[in-house]
Short mmCIF file of C-alpha atoms in Angstrom, two decimals:
data_model
loop_
_atom_site.label_atom_id
_atom_site.label_comp_id
_atom_site.label_asym_id
_atom_site.label_seq_id
_atom_site.Cartn_x
_atom_site.Cartn_y
_atom_site.Cartn_z
CA MET A 1 18.22 91.82 -32.55
CA SER A 2 20.71 89.31 -31.10
CA VAL A 3 19.33 85.81 -30.61
CA LYS A 4 21.62 83.08 -29.28
CA PHE A 5 21.53 79.84 -31.23
CA GLY A 6 23.02 76.46 -30.34
CA GLN A 7 25.93 74.83 -32.14
CA VAL A 8 25.47 72.51 -35.11
CA VAL A 9 27.52 69.52 -36.25
CA THR A 10 28.73 68.83 -39.76
CA THR A 11 26.00 66.47 -41.05
CA GLY A 12 22.60 67.69 -42.25
CA LEU A 13 23.63 71.29 -41.67
CA ALA A 14 20.64 72.92 -43.34
CA ARG A 15 18.21 70.83 -41.32
CA GLN A 16 20.06 71.62 -38.09
CA VAL A 17 20.11 75.35 -38.81
CA ALA A 18 16.37 75.21 -39.55
CA ASP A 19 15.78 73.24 -36.34
CA GLU A 20 17.68 75.82 -34.27
CA ILE A 21 15.65 78.71 -35.69
CA HIS A 22 12.46 76.67 -35.29
CA ALA A 23 13.33 76.11 -31.61
CA ALA A 24 13.92 79.84 -31.14
CA ILE A 25 10.43 80.50 -32.50
CA LEU A 26 8.81 77.85 -30.30
CA ASP A 27 10.41 79.01 -27.05
CA GLY A 28 9.71 82.69 -27.70
CA ARG A 29 13.20 83.97 -28.45
CA LEU A 30 11.83 84.88 -31.86
CA LYS A 31 8.29 86.26 -32.01
CA ALA A 32 5.77 86.88 -34.78
CA GLU A 33 7.04 89.48 -37.28
CA ASP A 34 10.56 89.54 -35.79
CA ARG A 35 13.14 89.99 -38.55
CA LEU A 36 15.73 87.22 -38.83
CA PRO A 37 19.39 88.15 -39.18
CA GLY A 38 20.59 88.31 -42.79
CA GLU A 39 22.03 85.29 -44.58
CA GLU A 40 25.61 86.45 -44.08
CA GLU A 41 25.12 87.02 -40.36
CA LEU A 42 23.35 83.68 -39.89
CA ALA A 43 26.13 81.91 -41.79
CA ALA A 44 28.71 83.50 -39.49
CA ARG A 45 26.77 82.65 -36.31
CA PHE A 46 26.28 79.00 -37.28
CA GLY A 47 29.67 78.61 -38.95
CA VAL A 48 28.14 77.39 -42.21
CA SER A 49 27.97 78.61 -45.80
CA ARG A 50 25.34 81.01 -47.16
CA PRO A 51 23.87 78.29 -49.45
CA THR A 52 23.33 76.17 -46.33
CA VAL A 53 21.54 79.06 -44.64
CA ARG A 54 19.47 79.59 -47.80
CA GLU A 55 18.39 75.93 -47.75
CA ALA A 56 17.49 76.18 -44.05
CA LEU A 57 15.34 79.25 -44.76
CA LYS A 58 13.57 77.38 -47.56
CA ARG A 59 12.74 74.61 -45.08
CA LEU A 60 11.27 77.11 -42.64
CA ALA A 61 9.27 78.83 -45.38
CA ALA A 62 7.87 75.46 -46.49
CA LEU A 63 6.63 74.97 -42.91
CA ASN A 64 4.98 78.43 -43.00
CA LEU A 65 7.19 79.56 -40.13
CA ILE A 66 8.78 82.50 -41.97
CA HIS A 67 7.96 84.73 -44.90
CA SER A 68 10.08 87.15 -46.91
CA ARG A 69 9.63 90.80 -47.86
CA ARG A 70 11.44 92.76 -50.54
CA GLY A 71 12.73 96.30 -50.38
CA PRO A 72 15.03 98.33 -48.12
CA THR A 73 13.27 97.11 -44.97
CA GLY A 74 12.78 93.60 -46.31
CA GLY A 75 14.23 90.28 -45.26
CA ASN A 76 12.92 87.12 -43.64
CA PHE A 77 10.36 87.50 -40.87
CA VAL A 78 8.73 85.09 -38.41
CA LYS A 79 5.23 84.33 -39.64
CA LEU A 80 2.18 84.25 -37.38
CA PRO A 81 0.29 81.09 -38.42
CA GLU A 82 -3.22 81.59 -39.76
CA MET A 83 -5.93 79.86 -37.72
CA ASP A 84 -7.41 78.19 -40.80
CA GLU A 85 -3.99 76.83 -41.77
CA LEU A 86 -3.53 75.29 -38.32
CA ILE A 87 -7.02 73.80 -38.40
CA ASP A 88 -6.39 72.27 -41.82
CA GLN A 89 -3.09 70.77 -40.68
CA GLN A 90 -4.57 69.35 -37.48
CA ALA A 91 -7.62 67.97 -39.29
CA ALA A 92 -5.48 66.30 -41.95
CA SER A 93 -3.32 64.60 -39.33
CA ALA A 94 -6.36 63.45 -37.36
CA MET A 95 -8.06 62.16 -40.52
CA LEU A 96 -4.96 60.09 -41.28
CA MET A 97 -4.96 58.59 -37.78
CA VAL A 98 -8.67 57.79 -37.95
CA GLY A 99 -8.28 56.24 -41.39
CA MET A 100 -5.48 54.02 -40.06
CA GLY A 101 -7.66 52.81 -37.19
CA ALA A 102 -5.91 54.70 -34.39
CA PHE A 103 -9.28 55.43 -32.71
CA ASP A 104 -12.31 53.18 -32.39
CA LEU A 105 -15.93 54.27 -32.65
CA ASP A 106 -16.61 54.33 -28.90
CA GLU A 107 -13.66 56.68 -28.36
CA MET A 108 -14.82 59.05 -31.08
CA ILE A 109 -18.39 59.13 -29.78
CA ALA A 110 -17.16 59.68 -26.20
CA ALA A 111 -14.94 62.54 -27.36
CA ARG A 112 -17.87 64.15 -29.17
CA ARG A 113 -20.15 63.80 -26.12
CA GLN A 114 -17.75 65.74 -23.92
CA THR A 115 -16.25 68.34 -26.25
CA GLU A 116 -19.37 69.26 -28.22
CA ALA A 117 -21.34 69.65 -24.99
CA LEU A 118 -18.86 72.33 -23.90
CA CYS A 119 -19.19 74.01 -27.30
CA LEU A 120 -22.97 74.04 -26.91
CA ASP A 121 -22.68 75.77 -23.54
CA LEU A 122 -20.56 78.52 -25.09
CA ALA A 123 -22.78 78.78 -28.18
CA CYS A 124 -25.87 79.25 -26.01
CA ALA A 125 -24.14 82.03 -24.10
CA MET A 126 -22.31 83.77 -26.94
CA ARG A 127 -24.17 83.09 -30.21
CA SER A 128 -25.11 85.98 -32.47
CA ASP A 129 -27.91 86.33 -34.99
CA GLU A 130 -25.35 85.70 -37.72
CA ASP A 131 -24.33 82.43 -36.06
CA LEU A 132 -27.96 81.32 -35.94
CA GLU A 133 -28.40 82.15 -39.62
CA ARG A 134 -25.42 79.95 -40.50
CA MET A 135 -26.93 77.04 -38.58
CA ARG A 136 -30.38 77.58 -40.12
CA ALA A 137 -28.85 77.66 -43.61
CA GLU A 138 -27.06 74.33 -43.10
CA LEU A 139 -30.15 72.73 -41.59
CA ALA A 140 -32.23 73.91 -44.55
CA ARG A 141 -29.61 72.41 -46.84
CA GLN A 142 -29.86 69.06 -45.04
CA GLU A 143 -33.64 69.07 -45.53
CA GLU A 144 -33.49 69.57 -49.30
CA PRO A 145 -35.21 66.69 -51.16
CA GLY A 146 -32.88 64.59 -53.28
CA LEU A 147 -29.72 65.99 -51.70
CA ALA A 148 -26.72 63.74 -52.42
CA ASP A 149 -25.17 61.85 -49.52
CA THR A 150 -21.89 63.73 -49.85
CA GLU A 151 -23.68 67.09 -49.73
CA PHE A 152 -25.78 66.03 -46.74
CA CYS A 153 -22.64 65.01 -44.87
CA ALA A 154 -20.89 68.27 -45.79
CA ALA A 155 -23.86 70.29 -44.49
CA ASP A 156 -23.75 68.21 -41.29
CA VAL A 157 -20.09 69.14 -40.77
CA ARG A 158 -20.77 72.83 -41.46
CA PHE A 159 -23.69 72.83 -38.99
CA HIS A 160 -21.48 71.57 -36.17
CA ARG A 161 -18.65 73.88 -37.23
CA ALA A 162 -21.06 76.82 -36.91
CA ILE A 163 -21.87 75.72 -33.36
CA VAL A 164 -18.17 75.72 -32.42
CA ASP A 165 -17.60 79.11 -34.07
CA ALA A 166 -20.60 80.58 -32.22
CA GLY A 167 -18.78 80.06 -28.92
CA GLY A 168 -16.15 82.60 -29.95
CA ASN A 169 -13.30 80.68 -28.30
CA ARG A 170 -10.34 80.39 -30.69
CA PRO A 171 -8.27 77.84 -28.72
CA LEU A 172 -11.36 75.62 -28.47
CA ARG A 173 -12.02 76.08 -32.18
CA LEU A 174 -8.51 74.82 -32.90
CA MET A 175 -8.92 71.89 -30.50
CA MET A 176 -12.25 70.96 -32.10
CA ALA A 177 -10.70 70.66 -35.57
CA THR A 178 -10.11 66.96 -34.94
CA VAL A 179 -13.71 66.32 -33.92
CA ILE A 180 -15.49 68.50 -36.47
CA GLU A 181 -13.24 68.11 -39.49
CA SER A 182 -12.19 64.48 -38.98
CA PHE A 183 -14.45 62.46 -36.66
CA ILE A 184 -17.75 63.68 -38.10
CA PRO A 185 -16.83 63.01 -41.77
CA ILE A 186 -15.50 59.55 -40.94
CA LEU A 187 -18.58 58.62 -38.91
CA ASN A 188 -20.79 59.94 -41.70
CA MET A 189 -19.03 57.73 -44.22
CA ILE A 190 -19.58 54.69 -42.02
CA VAL A 191 -23.31 55.12 -41.49
CA VAL A 192 -24.50 57.09 -44.52
CA ARG A 193 -26.34 54.15 -46.14
CA GLN A 194 -28.26 53.31 -42.97
CA ARG A 195 -28.75 56.84 -41.72
CA LEU A 196 -32.29 58.16 -41.46
CA ARG A 197 -31.98 61.79 -42.49
CA ALA A 198 -35.33 62.81 -41.03
CA GLU A 199 -34.23 61.74 -37.55
CA THR A 200 -30.86 63.43 -37.89
CA THR A 201 -32.29 66.73 -39.10
CA ALA A 202 -34.99 66.64 -36.41
CA LEU A 203 -32.30 66.31 -33.75
CA HIS A 204 -30.27 69.09 -35.37
CA ARG A 205 -33.39 71.28 -35.22
CA GLN A 206 -33.76 70.50 -31.50
CA ILE A 207 -30.16 71.61 -30.96
CA LEU A 208 -30.72 74.80 -32.95
CA THR A 209 -33.94 75.61 -31.08
CA ALA A 210 -32.14 75.19 -27.77
CA ILE A 211 -29.26 77.45 -28.87
CA GLU A 212 -31.78 80.09 -30.01
CA ALA A 213 -33.37 79.94 -26.55
CA ARG A 214 -29.93 79.93 -24.87
CA ASP A 215 -30.96 76.72 -23.12
CA SER A 216 -27.71 74.79 -22.70
CA ALA A 217 -29.35 71.90 -20.81
CA ALA A 218 -31.78 71.27 -23.67
CA ALA A 219 -28.97 71.61 -26.21
CA ARG A 220 -26.84 69.06 -24.35
CA ALA A 221 -29.77 66.64 -24.11
CA ALA A 222 -30.44 66.93 -27.86
CA LEU A 223 -26.75 66.31 -28.58
CA GLN A 224 -26.80 63.12 -26.50
CA ARG A 225 -29.87 61.91 -28.42
CA LEU A 226 -28.10 62.69 -31.69
CA LEU A 227 -25.03 60.70 -30.70
CA ASP A 228 -27.17 57.82 -29.42
CA HIS A 229 -28.90 57.81 -32.81
CA LEU A 230 -25.53 57.79 -34.57
CA LEU A 231 -24.31 54.86 -32.46
CA GLU A 232 -27.50 52.89 -33.12
CA THR A 233 -27.23 53.62 -36.84
CA TYR A 234 -23.63 52.44 -36.86
CA THR A 235 -24.62 49.21 -35.10
CA ALA A 236 -27.31 48.61 -37.73
CA ALA A 237 -24.86 49.36 -40.54
CA GLN A 238 -22.32 46.95 -39.08
CA ALA A 239 -24.95 44.21 -38.74
CA ALA A 240 -25.98 44.75 -42.38
CA ARG A 241 -22.37 44.44 -43.53
CA ASP A 242 -21.85 41.30 -41.48
CA ALA A 243 -25.00 39.71 -42.89
CA LYS A 244 -23.94 40.56 -46.43
CA SER A 245 -20.50 39.00 -45.99
CA ARG A 246 -21.79 35.87 -44.22
CA PRO A 247 -21.53 32.76 -46.45
CA VAL A 248 -24.86 31.44 -47.73
#
């Protein structure tokens, strides 16, 4: 395979070589499982030393963009990213932004209203018996007496994750990583002390019943009630914090 790479200058050579190969992957000149040229050939093409090429390959491997194989047909190959890896990376970045105050509550609630409604439509149309069992299991977990707050919140996240997965749309699943893996945990942390679990689980059960019946309108309506409840709970939690901090 002959892939044309751009020229590099004399500072930060390893980074520049890595950037050139990265760009070739992004624009499709190099595809998943394509074998990269050997170190000697790459060094000649870029006009750099083999140790520089080796360092560039280490950078790419650290980014999970390439992987190596041993043996006569071995070498360095472009790696197809795993969906779960991408979701984890996106969720971690979103969690950092939320933690730093990049989004306010109204924005997060508005995002959930729109994106989760679409996921409910797909779940109602595409859900399997296995998907329903996952949702039932998480709802049963939420209803356990004496369940710790952290475990309740984790079951909440898994319930909504199961709804997204039931739609069977992988690009949407990746897009929803921010909402499911970041927004929901942060909102849970904010309101957990004020949250009325019975109301939350009752609304989750309404959503599940609607998905079982493939009734997307009822599922959307239950979601809106759930988010209204979350917003009201947050307002109550904020008022309680303000009253506690107010000088006597």
